[in-house]
């Protein structure tokens, strides 16, 4: 027989969990016209990897095809009739004469979108909408808002579109998407400095907290009545893929574990810096991380 206290404890544990929504991918990193690496990709994989490193419990909803080639901690939904989403990342500094262009990203294969009916029929304290290949629909984000106390959204899940010929990733203005009316109902919107120009930060910050990452310059947190810059960590960049996702994982993990927003953003910066120093999905030394957390916070 389950006692009232046990039931309350179980309910509390369930509500403290994080729901991550976004598809796993196959990432192909191409540099100087040669394949440098093939790895597990997708924001969901980088974020859950950070959560595992910090022992943060979560549920993950992701879709893949039968060709999915990786062993993961959180089992995805397999769609037998489709292939796993694939991205080709062309990483060449100065490509096309743009000194700030780290990569050209192309979606060469897309799995099924994640629909509201794919989400668990339970409540979560935190939800993260972190699609990379157009797999999160406006109605899916709306359902997340209904079942989660606070929703964090990555703008890449909201504003990415894909060239119909070669799948090159392009960005559209946030106000032109079906997600725009949902902004007053989400808690945090995260964007890179390149993505932030596709929204009116001054307007969006009136509705929700906005976090803008800026690589080696750290990040900035905006809210209705103020803003705060968070210092970066030095890193030798080898692969920028997933850096923003690792930041977002560290940021939310920090909040889940009770850190204040500035401290959570600092933790996010740490994971972003650790991520760029490794090709593909980074590996973290859990003992060093725990020691750093104890000494810092």
GROMACS .gro file of C-alpha atoms in nm:
model
  297
    1UNK     CA    1   0.000   0.000   0.000
    2UNK     CA    2   0.134   0.346  -0.097
    3UNK     CA    3   0.116   0.596   0.188
    4UNK     CA    4   0.017   0.960   0.143
    5UNK     CA    5   0.373   1.068   0.217
    6UNK     CA    6   0.515   0.825  -0.040
    7UNK     CA    7   0.263   0.944  -0.298
    8UNK     CA    8   0.352   1.309  -0.233
    9UNK     CA    9   0.723   1.229  -0.257
   10UNK     CA   10   0.669   1.047  -0.586
   11UNK     CA   11   0.464   1.338  -0.722
   12UNK     CA   12   0.733   1.584  -0.616
   13UNK     CA   13   1.000   1.372  -0.785
   14UNK     CA   14   0.798   1.356  -1.105
   15UNK     CA   15   0.743   1.732  -1.110
   16UNK     CA   16   1.115   1.797  -1.064
   17UNK     CA   17   1.198   1.611  -1.385
   18UNK     CA   18   1.278   1.784  -1.713
   19UNK     CA   19   1.106   1.704  -2.040
   20UNK     CA   20   1.339   1.740  -2.341
   21UNK     CA   21   1.175   1.747  -2.685
   22UNK     CA   22   1.384   1.725  -3.002
   23UNK     CA   23   1.506   1.464  -3.249
   24UNK     CA   24   1.836   1.283  -3.239
   25UNK     CA   25   2.038   1.328  -3.560
   26UNK     CA   26   2.332   1.190  -3.750
   27UNK     CA   27   2.588   1.472  -3.784
   28UNK     CA   28   2.852   1.471  -4.056
   29UNK     CA   29   3.132   1.725  -4.005
   30UNK     CA   30   3.306   1.826  -4.330
   31UNK     CA   31   3.621   2.035  -4.331
   32UNK     CA   32   3.829   2.128  -4.637
   33UNK     CA   33   3.599   1.910  -4.851
   34UNK     CA   34   3.676   1.598  -4.646
   35UNK     CA   35   3.465   1.419  -4.383
   36UNK     CA   36   3.628   1.491  -4.049
   37UNK     CA   37   3.382   1.311  -3.825
   38UNK     CA   38   3.043   1.137  -3.814
   39UNK     CA   39   2.868   1.153  -3.479
   40UNK     CA   40   2.546   1.155  -3.283
   41UNK     CA   41   2.385   1.497  -3.311
   42UNK     CA   42   2.075   1.697  -3.231
   43UNK     CA   43   2.030   1.942  -2.945
   44UNK     CA   44   1.856   1.671  -2.743
   45UNK     CA   45   2.170   1.454  -2.748
   46UNK     CA   46   2.400   1.736  -2.631
   47UNK     CA   47   2.160   1.851  -2.359
   48UNK     CA   48   2.092   1.502  -2.222
   49UNK     CA   49   2.468   1.443  -2.227
   50UNK     CA   50   2.515   1.745  -1.998
   51UNK     CA   51   2.230   1.627  -1.774
   52UNK     CA   52   2.395   1.286  -1.742
   53UNK     CA   53   2.721   1.454  -1.643
   54UNK     CA   54   2.542   1.647  -1.368
   55UNK     CA   55   2.307   1.362  -1.264
   56UNK     CA   56   1.995   1.556  -1.361
   57UNK     CA   57   1.694   1.334  -1.425
   58UNK     CA   58   1.493   1.388  -1.744
   59UNK     CA   59   1.251   1.239  -1.995
   60UNK     CA   60   1.333   1.275  -2.364
   61UNK     CA   61   1.102   1.257  -2.664
   62UNK     CA   62   1.285   1.205  -2.993
   63UNK     CA   63   1.215   1.037  -3.326
   64UNK     CA   64   1.459   0.843  -3.544
   65UNK     CA   65   1.451   0.599  -3.833
   66UNK     CA   66   1.548   0.232  -3.829
   67UNK     CA   67   1.893   0.340  -3.952
   68UNK     CA   68   1.971   0.512  -3.620
   69UNK     CA   69   2.320   0.393  -3.535
   70UNK     CA   70   2.388   0.501  -3.178
   71UNK     CA   71   2.328   0.364  -2.829
   72UNK     CA   72   2.170   0.638  -2.618
   73UNK     CA   73   2.057   0.678  -2.258
   74UNK     CA   74   1.701   0.774  -2.356
   75UNK     CA   75   1.528   0.547  -2.607
   76UNK     CA   76   1.378   0.732  -2.906
   77UNK     CA   77   1.060   0.660  -3.098
   78UNK     CA   78   1.157   0.462  -3.408
   79UNK     CA   79   0.970   0.541  -3.733
   80UNK     CA   80   1.021   0.234  -3.957
   81UNK     CA   81   0.924   0.411  -4.280
   82UNK     CA   82   1.166   0.702  -4.242
   83UNK     CA   83   1.537   0.764  -4.194
   84UNK     CA   84   1.701   0.951  -3.909
   85UNK     CA   85   1.752   1.325  -3.957
   86UNK     CA   86   2.096   1.393  -4.108
   87UNK     CA   87   2.291   1.719  -4.108
   88UNK     CA   88   2.604   1.797  -4.307
   89UNK     CA   89   2.808   2.066  -4.133
   90UNK     CA   90   3.065   2.237  -4.356
   91UNK     CA   91   3.315   2.388  -4.116
   92UNK     CA   92   3.562   2.621  -4.289
   93UNK     CA   93   3.661   2.951  -4.125
   94UNK     CA   94   3.630   3.238  -4.371
   95UNK     CA   95   3.403   3.038  -4.601
   96UNK     CA   96   3.252   3.252  -4.877
   97UNK     CA   97   3.466   3.547  -4.766
   98UNK     CA   98   3.286   3.582  -4.433
   99UNK     CA   99   3.540   3.584  -4.149
  100UNK     CA  100   3.263   3.515  -3.896
  101UNK     CA  101   3.119   3.215  -4.081
  102UNK     CA  102   3.198   2.905  -3.878
  103UNK     CA  103   2.988   2.667  -4.082
  104UNK     CA  104   2.731   2.607  -4.349
  105UNK     CA  105   2.466   2.365  -4.225
  106UNK     CA  106   2.253   2.146  -4.450
  107UNK     CA  107   1.969   1.912  -4.354
  108UNK     CA  108   2.000   1.628  -4.604
  109UNK     CA  109   1.739   1.400  -4.447
  110UNK     CA  110   1.446   1.467  -4.209
  111UNK     CA  111   1.262   1.228  -3.980
  112UNK     CA  112   0.902   1.271  -3.861
  113UNK     CA  113   0.791   1.580  -3.663
  114UNK     CA  114   0.719   1.539  -3.293
  115UNK     CA  115   0.346   1.582  -3.242
  116UNK     CA  116   0.148   1.670  -2.927
  117UNK     CA  117   0.028   1.308  -2.904
  118UNK     CA  118   0.392   1.192  -2.878
  119UNK     CA  119   0.442   1.377  -2.547
  120UNK     CA  120   0.393   1.200  -2.211
  121UNK     CA  121   0.059   1.238  -2.040
  122UNK     CA  122   0.211   1.369  -1.717
  123UNK     CA  123   0.335   1.693  -1.564
  124UNK     CA  124   0.691   1.823  -1.555
  125UNK     CA  125   0.844   2.114  -1.372
  126UNK     CA  126   1.060   2.209  -1.671
  127UNK     CA  127   1.025   2.153  -2.044
  128UNK     CA  128   1.282   2.218  -2.318
  129UNK     CA  129   1.178   2.265  -2.681
  130UNK     CA  130   1.505   2.204  -2.864
  131UNK     CA  131   1.436   2.087  -3.218
  132UNK     CA  132   1.701   2.132  -3.484
  133UNK     CA  133   1.540   2.001  -3.801
  134UNK     CA  134   1.194   2.156  -3.793
  135UNK     CA  135   1.054   1.869  -3.587
  136UNK     CA  136   0.878   2.082  -3.325
  137UNK     CA  137   0.542   2.216  -3.439
  138UNK     CA  138   0.362   2.517  -3.284
  139UNK     CA  139   0.096   2.283  -3.147
  140UNK     CA  140   0.369   2.067  -2.990
  141UNK     CA  141   0.521   2.365  -2.811
  142UNK     CA  142   0.175   2.467  -2.696
  143UNK     CA  143   0.119   2.119  -2.551
  144UNK     CA  144   0.452   2.146  -2.369
  145UNK     CA  145   0.335   2.473  -2.216
  146UNK     CA  146   0.024   2.293  -2.092
  147UNK     CA  147   0.207   2.005  -1.922
  148UNK     CA  148   0.520   2.189  -1.794
  149UNK     CA  149   0.540   2.453  -1.522
  150UNK     CA  150   0.815   2.639  -1.711
  151UNK     CA  151   0.917   2.595  -2.076
  152UNK     CA  152   1.259   2.682  -2.218
  153UNK     CA  153   1.274   2.717  -2.597
  154UNK     CA  154   1.572   2.738  -2.829
  155UNK     CA  155   1.501   2.983  -3.109
  156UNK     CA  156   1.663   2.745  -3.360
  157UNK     CA  157   1.361   2.519  -3.311
  158UNK     CA  158   1.133   2.807  -3.406
  159UNK     CA  159   1.295   3.000  -3.691
  160UNK     CA  160   1.485   2.744  -3.900
  161UNK     CA  161   1.368   2.671  -4.254
  162UNK     CA  162   1.537   2.450  -4.510
  163UNK     CA  163   1.618   2.505  -4.876
  164UNK     CA  164   1.398   2.280  -5.091
  165UNK     CA  165   1.688   2.186  -5.319
  166UNK     CA  166   1.992   2.116  -5.098
  167UNK     CA  167   1.855   2.155  -4.745
  168UNK     CA  168   2.070   2.455  -4.649
  169UNK     CA  169   1.953   2.594  -4.316
  170UNK     CA  170   1.808   2.944  -4.336
  171UNK     CA  171   1.648   3.161  -4.069
  172UNK     CA  172   1.325   3.360  -4.076
  173UNK     CA  173   1.201   3.635  -3.848
  174UNK     CA  174   1.044   3.499  -3.530
  175UNK     CA  175   0.738   3.721  -3.573
  176UNK     CA  176   0.667   3.547  -3.905
  177UNK     CA  177   0.634   3.204  -3.743
  178UNK     CA  178   0.343   3.029  -3.577
  179UNK     CA  179   0.541   3.024  -3.253
  180UNK     CA  180   0.534   3.399  -3.201
  181UNK     CA  181   0.195   3.414  -3.021
  182UNK     CA  182   0.325   3.159  -2.768
  183UNK     CA  183   0.615   3.373  -2.643
  184UNK     CA  184   0.427   3.528  -2.345
  185UNK     CA  185   0.366   3.172  -2.220
  186UNK     CA  186   0.724   3.046  -2.219
  187UNK     CA  187   0.981   3.113  -1.948
  188UNK     CA  188   1.310   3.147  -2.136
  189UNK     CA  189   1.405   3.190  -2.502
  190UNK     CA  190   1.766   3.109  -2.589
  191UNK     CA  191   1.940   3.232  -2.905
  192UNK     CA  192   2.290   3.272  -3.043
  193UNK     CA  193   2.405   3.623  -3.134
  194UNK     CA  194   2.357   3.531  -3.503
  195UNK     CA  195   2.001   3.412  -3.438
  196UNK     CA  196   1.908   3.703  -3.210
  197UNK     CA  197   1.896   3.945  -3.505
  198UNK     CA  198   1.590   3.754  -3.627
  199UNK     CA  199   1.383   3.877  -3.334
  200UNK     CA  200   1.319   4.209  -3.162
  201UNK     CA  201   1.497   4.141  -2.832
  202UNK     CA  202   1.358   4.460  -2.676
  203UNK     CA  203   1.005   4.343  -2.750
  204UNK     CA  204   1.050   3.976  -2.661
  205UNK     CA  205   1.214   4.054  -2.325
  206UNK     CA  206   0.885   4.214  -2.217
  207UNK     CA  207   0.723   3.868  -2.233
  208UNK     CA  208   0.995   3.624  -2.131
  209UNK     CA  209   1.358   3.599  -2.027
  210UNK     CA  210   1.598   3.604  -2.325
  211UNK     CA  211   1.945   3.447  -2.315
  212UNK     CA  212   2.183   3.531  -2.600
  213UNK     CA  213   2.507   3.336  -2.634
  214UNK     CA  214   2.806   3.494  -2.806
  215UNK     CA  215   3.079   3.231  -2.825
  216UNK     CA  216   3.409   3.341  -2.673
  217UNK     CA  217   3.239   3.655  -2.538
  218UNK     CA  218   3.012   3.460  -2.302
  219UNK     CA  219   2.640   3.531  -2.289
  220UNK     CA  220   2.390   3.798  -2.192
  221UNK     CA  221   2.065   3.754  -2.002
  222UNK     CA  222   1.777   3.994  -2.068
  223UNK     CA  223   1.456   4.031  -1.873
  224UNK     CA  224   1.184   4.295  -1.864
  225UNK     CA  225   1.361   4.538  -1.633
  226UNK     CA  226   1.728   4.461  -1.679
  227UNK     CA  227   2.013   4.269  -1.837
  228UNK     CA  228   2.335   4.103  -1.726
  229UNK     CA  229   2.650   3.989  -1.904
  230UNK     CA  230   2.808   3.659  -1.798
  231UNK     CA  231   3.181   3.603  -1.845
  232UNK     CA  232   3.307   3.326  -2.077
  233UNK     CA  233   3.557   3.047  -2.024
  234UNK     CA  234   3.862   3.026  -2.249
  235UNK     CA  235   3.855   2.739  -2.498
  236UNK     CA  236   4.044   2.615  -2.803
  237UNK     CA  237   3.769   2.559  -3.059
  238UNK     CA  238   3.785   2.237  -3.259
  239UNK     CA  239   3.417   2.187  -3.344
  240UNK     CA  240   3.145   2.449  -3.274
  241UNK     CA  241   2.863   2.199  -3.332
  242UNK     CA  242   2.650   2.161  -3.020
  243UNK     CA  243   2.819   2.438  -2.819
  244UNK     CA  244   2.495   2.633  -2.780
  245UNK     CA  245   2.308   2.314  -2.694
  246UNK     CA  246   2.563   2.223  -2.426
  247UNK     CA  247   2.534   2.577  -2.290
  248UNK     CA  248   2.156   2.542  -2.275
  249UNK     CA  249   2.185   2.207  -2.099
  250UNK     CA  250   2.420   2.350  -1.839
  251UNK     CA  251   2.201   2.657  -1.790
  252UNK     CA  252   1.881   2.460  -1.730
  253UNK     CA  253   2.061   2.197  -1.520
  254UNK     CA  254   2.187   2.477  -1.299
  255UNK     CA  255   1.836   2.612  -1.251
  256UNK     CA  256   1.703   2.262  -1.179
  257UNK     CA  257   1.965   2.223  -0.907
  258UNK     CA  258   1.871   2.553  -0.746
  259UNK     CA  259   2.127   2.798  -0.885
  260UNK     CA  260   2.034   3.160  -0.945
  261UNK     CA  261   2.008   3.266  -1.310
  262UNK     CA  262   2.355   3.431  -1.327
  263UNK     CA  263   2.521   3.123  -1.176
  264UNK     CA  264   2.323   2.891  -1.405
  265UNK     CA  265   2.435   3.096  -1.706
  266UNK     CA  266   2.797   3.070  -1.586
  267UNK     CA  267   2.755   2.692  -1.567
  268UNK     CA  268   2.614   2.703  -1.919
  269UNK     CA  269   2.922   2.893  -2.039
  270UNK     CA  270   3.143   2.624  -1.885
  271UNK     CA  271   2.968   2.345  -2.076
  272UNK     CA  272   2.971   2.545  -2.398
  273UNK     CA  273   3.348   2.590  -2.369
  274UNK     CA  274   3.405   2.222  -2.290
  275UNK     CA  275   3.193   2.126  -2.592
  276UNK     CA  276   3.383   2.323  -2.858
  277UNK     CA  277   3.711   2.162  -2.759
  278UNK     CA  278   3.590   1.817  -2.868
  279UNK     CA  279   3.464   1.688  -3.203
  280UNK     CA  280   3.111   1.552  -3.186
  281UNK     CA  281   2.934   1.471  -2.860
  282UNK     CA  282   3.171   1.579  -2.579
  283UNK     CA  283   3.280   1.361  -2.289
  284UNK     CA  284   3.288   1.516  -1.944
  285UNK     CA  285   3.495   1.419  -1.640
  286UNK     CA  286   3.220   1.391  -1.380
  287UNK     CA  287   3.459   1.410  -1.084
  288UNK     CA  288   3.618   1.730  -1.211
  289UNK     CA  289   3.275   1.881  -1.276
  290UNK     CA  290   3.154   1.802  -0.926
  291UNK     CA  291   3.473   1.942  -0.775
  292UNK     CA  292   3.433   2.263  -0.979
  293UNK     CA  293   3.070   2.299  -0.873
  294UNK     CA  294   3.156   2.256  -0.506
  295UNK     CA  295   3.440   2.509  -0.523
  296UNK     CA  296   3.241   2.764  -0.727
  297UNK     CA  297   2.896   2.748  -0.574
   0.00000   0.00000   0.00000
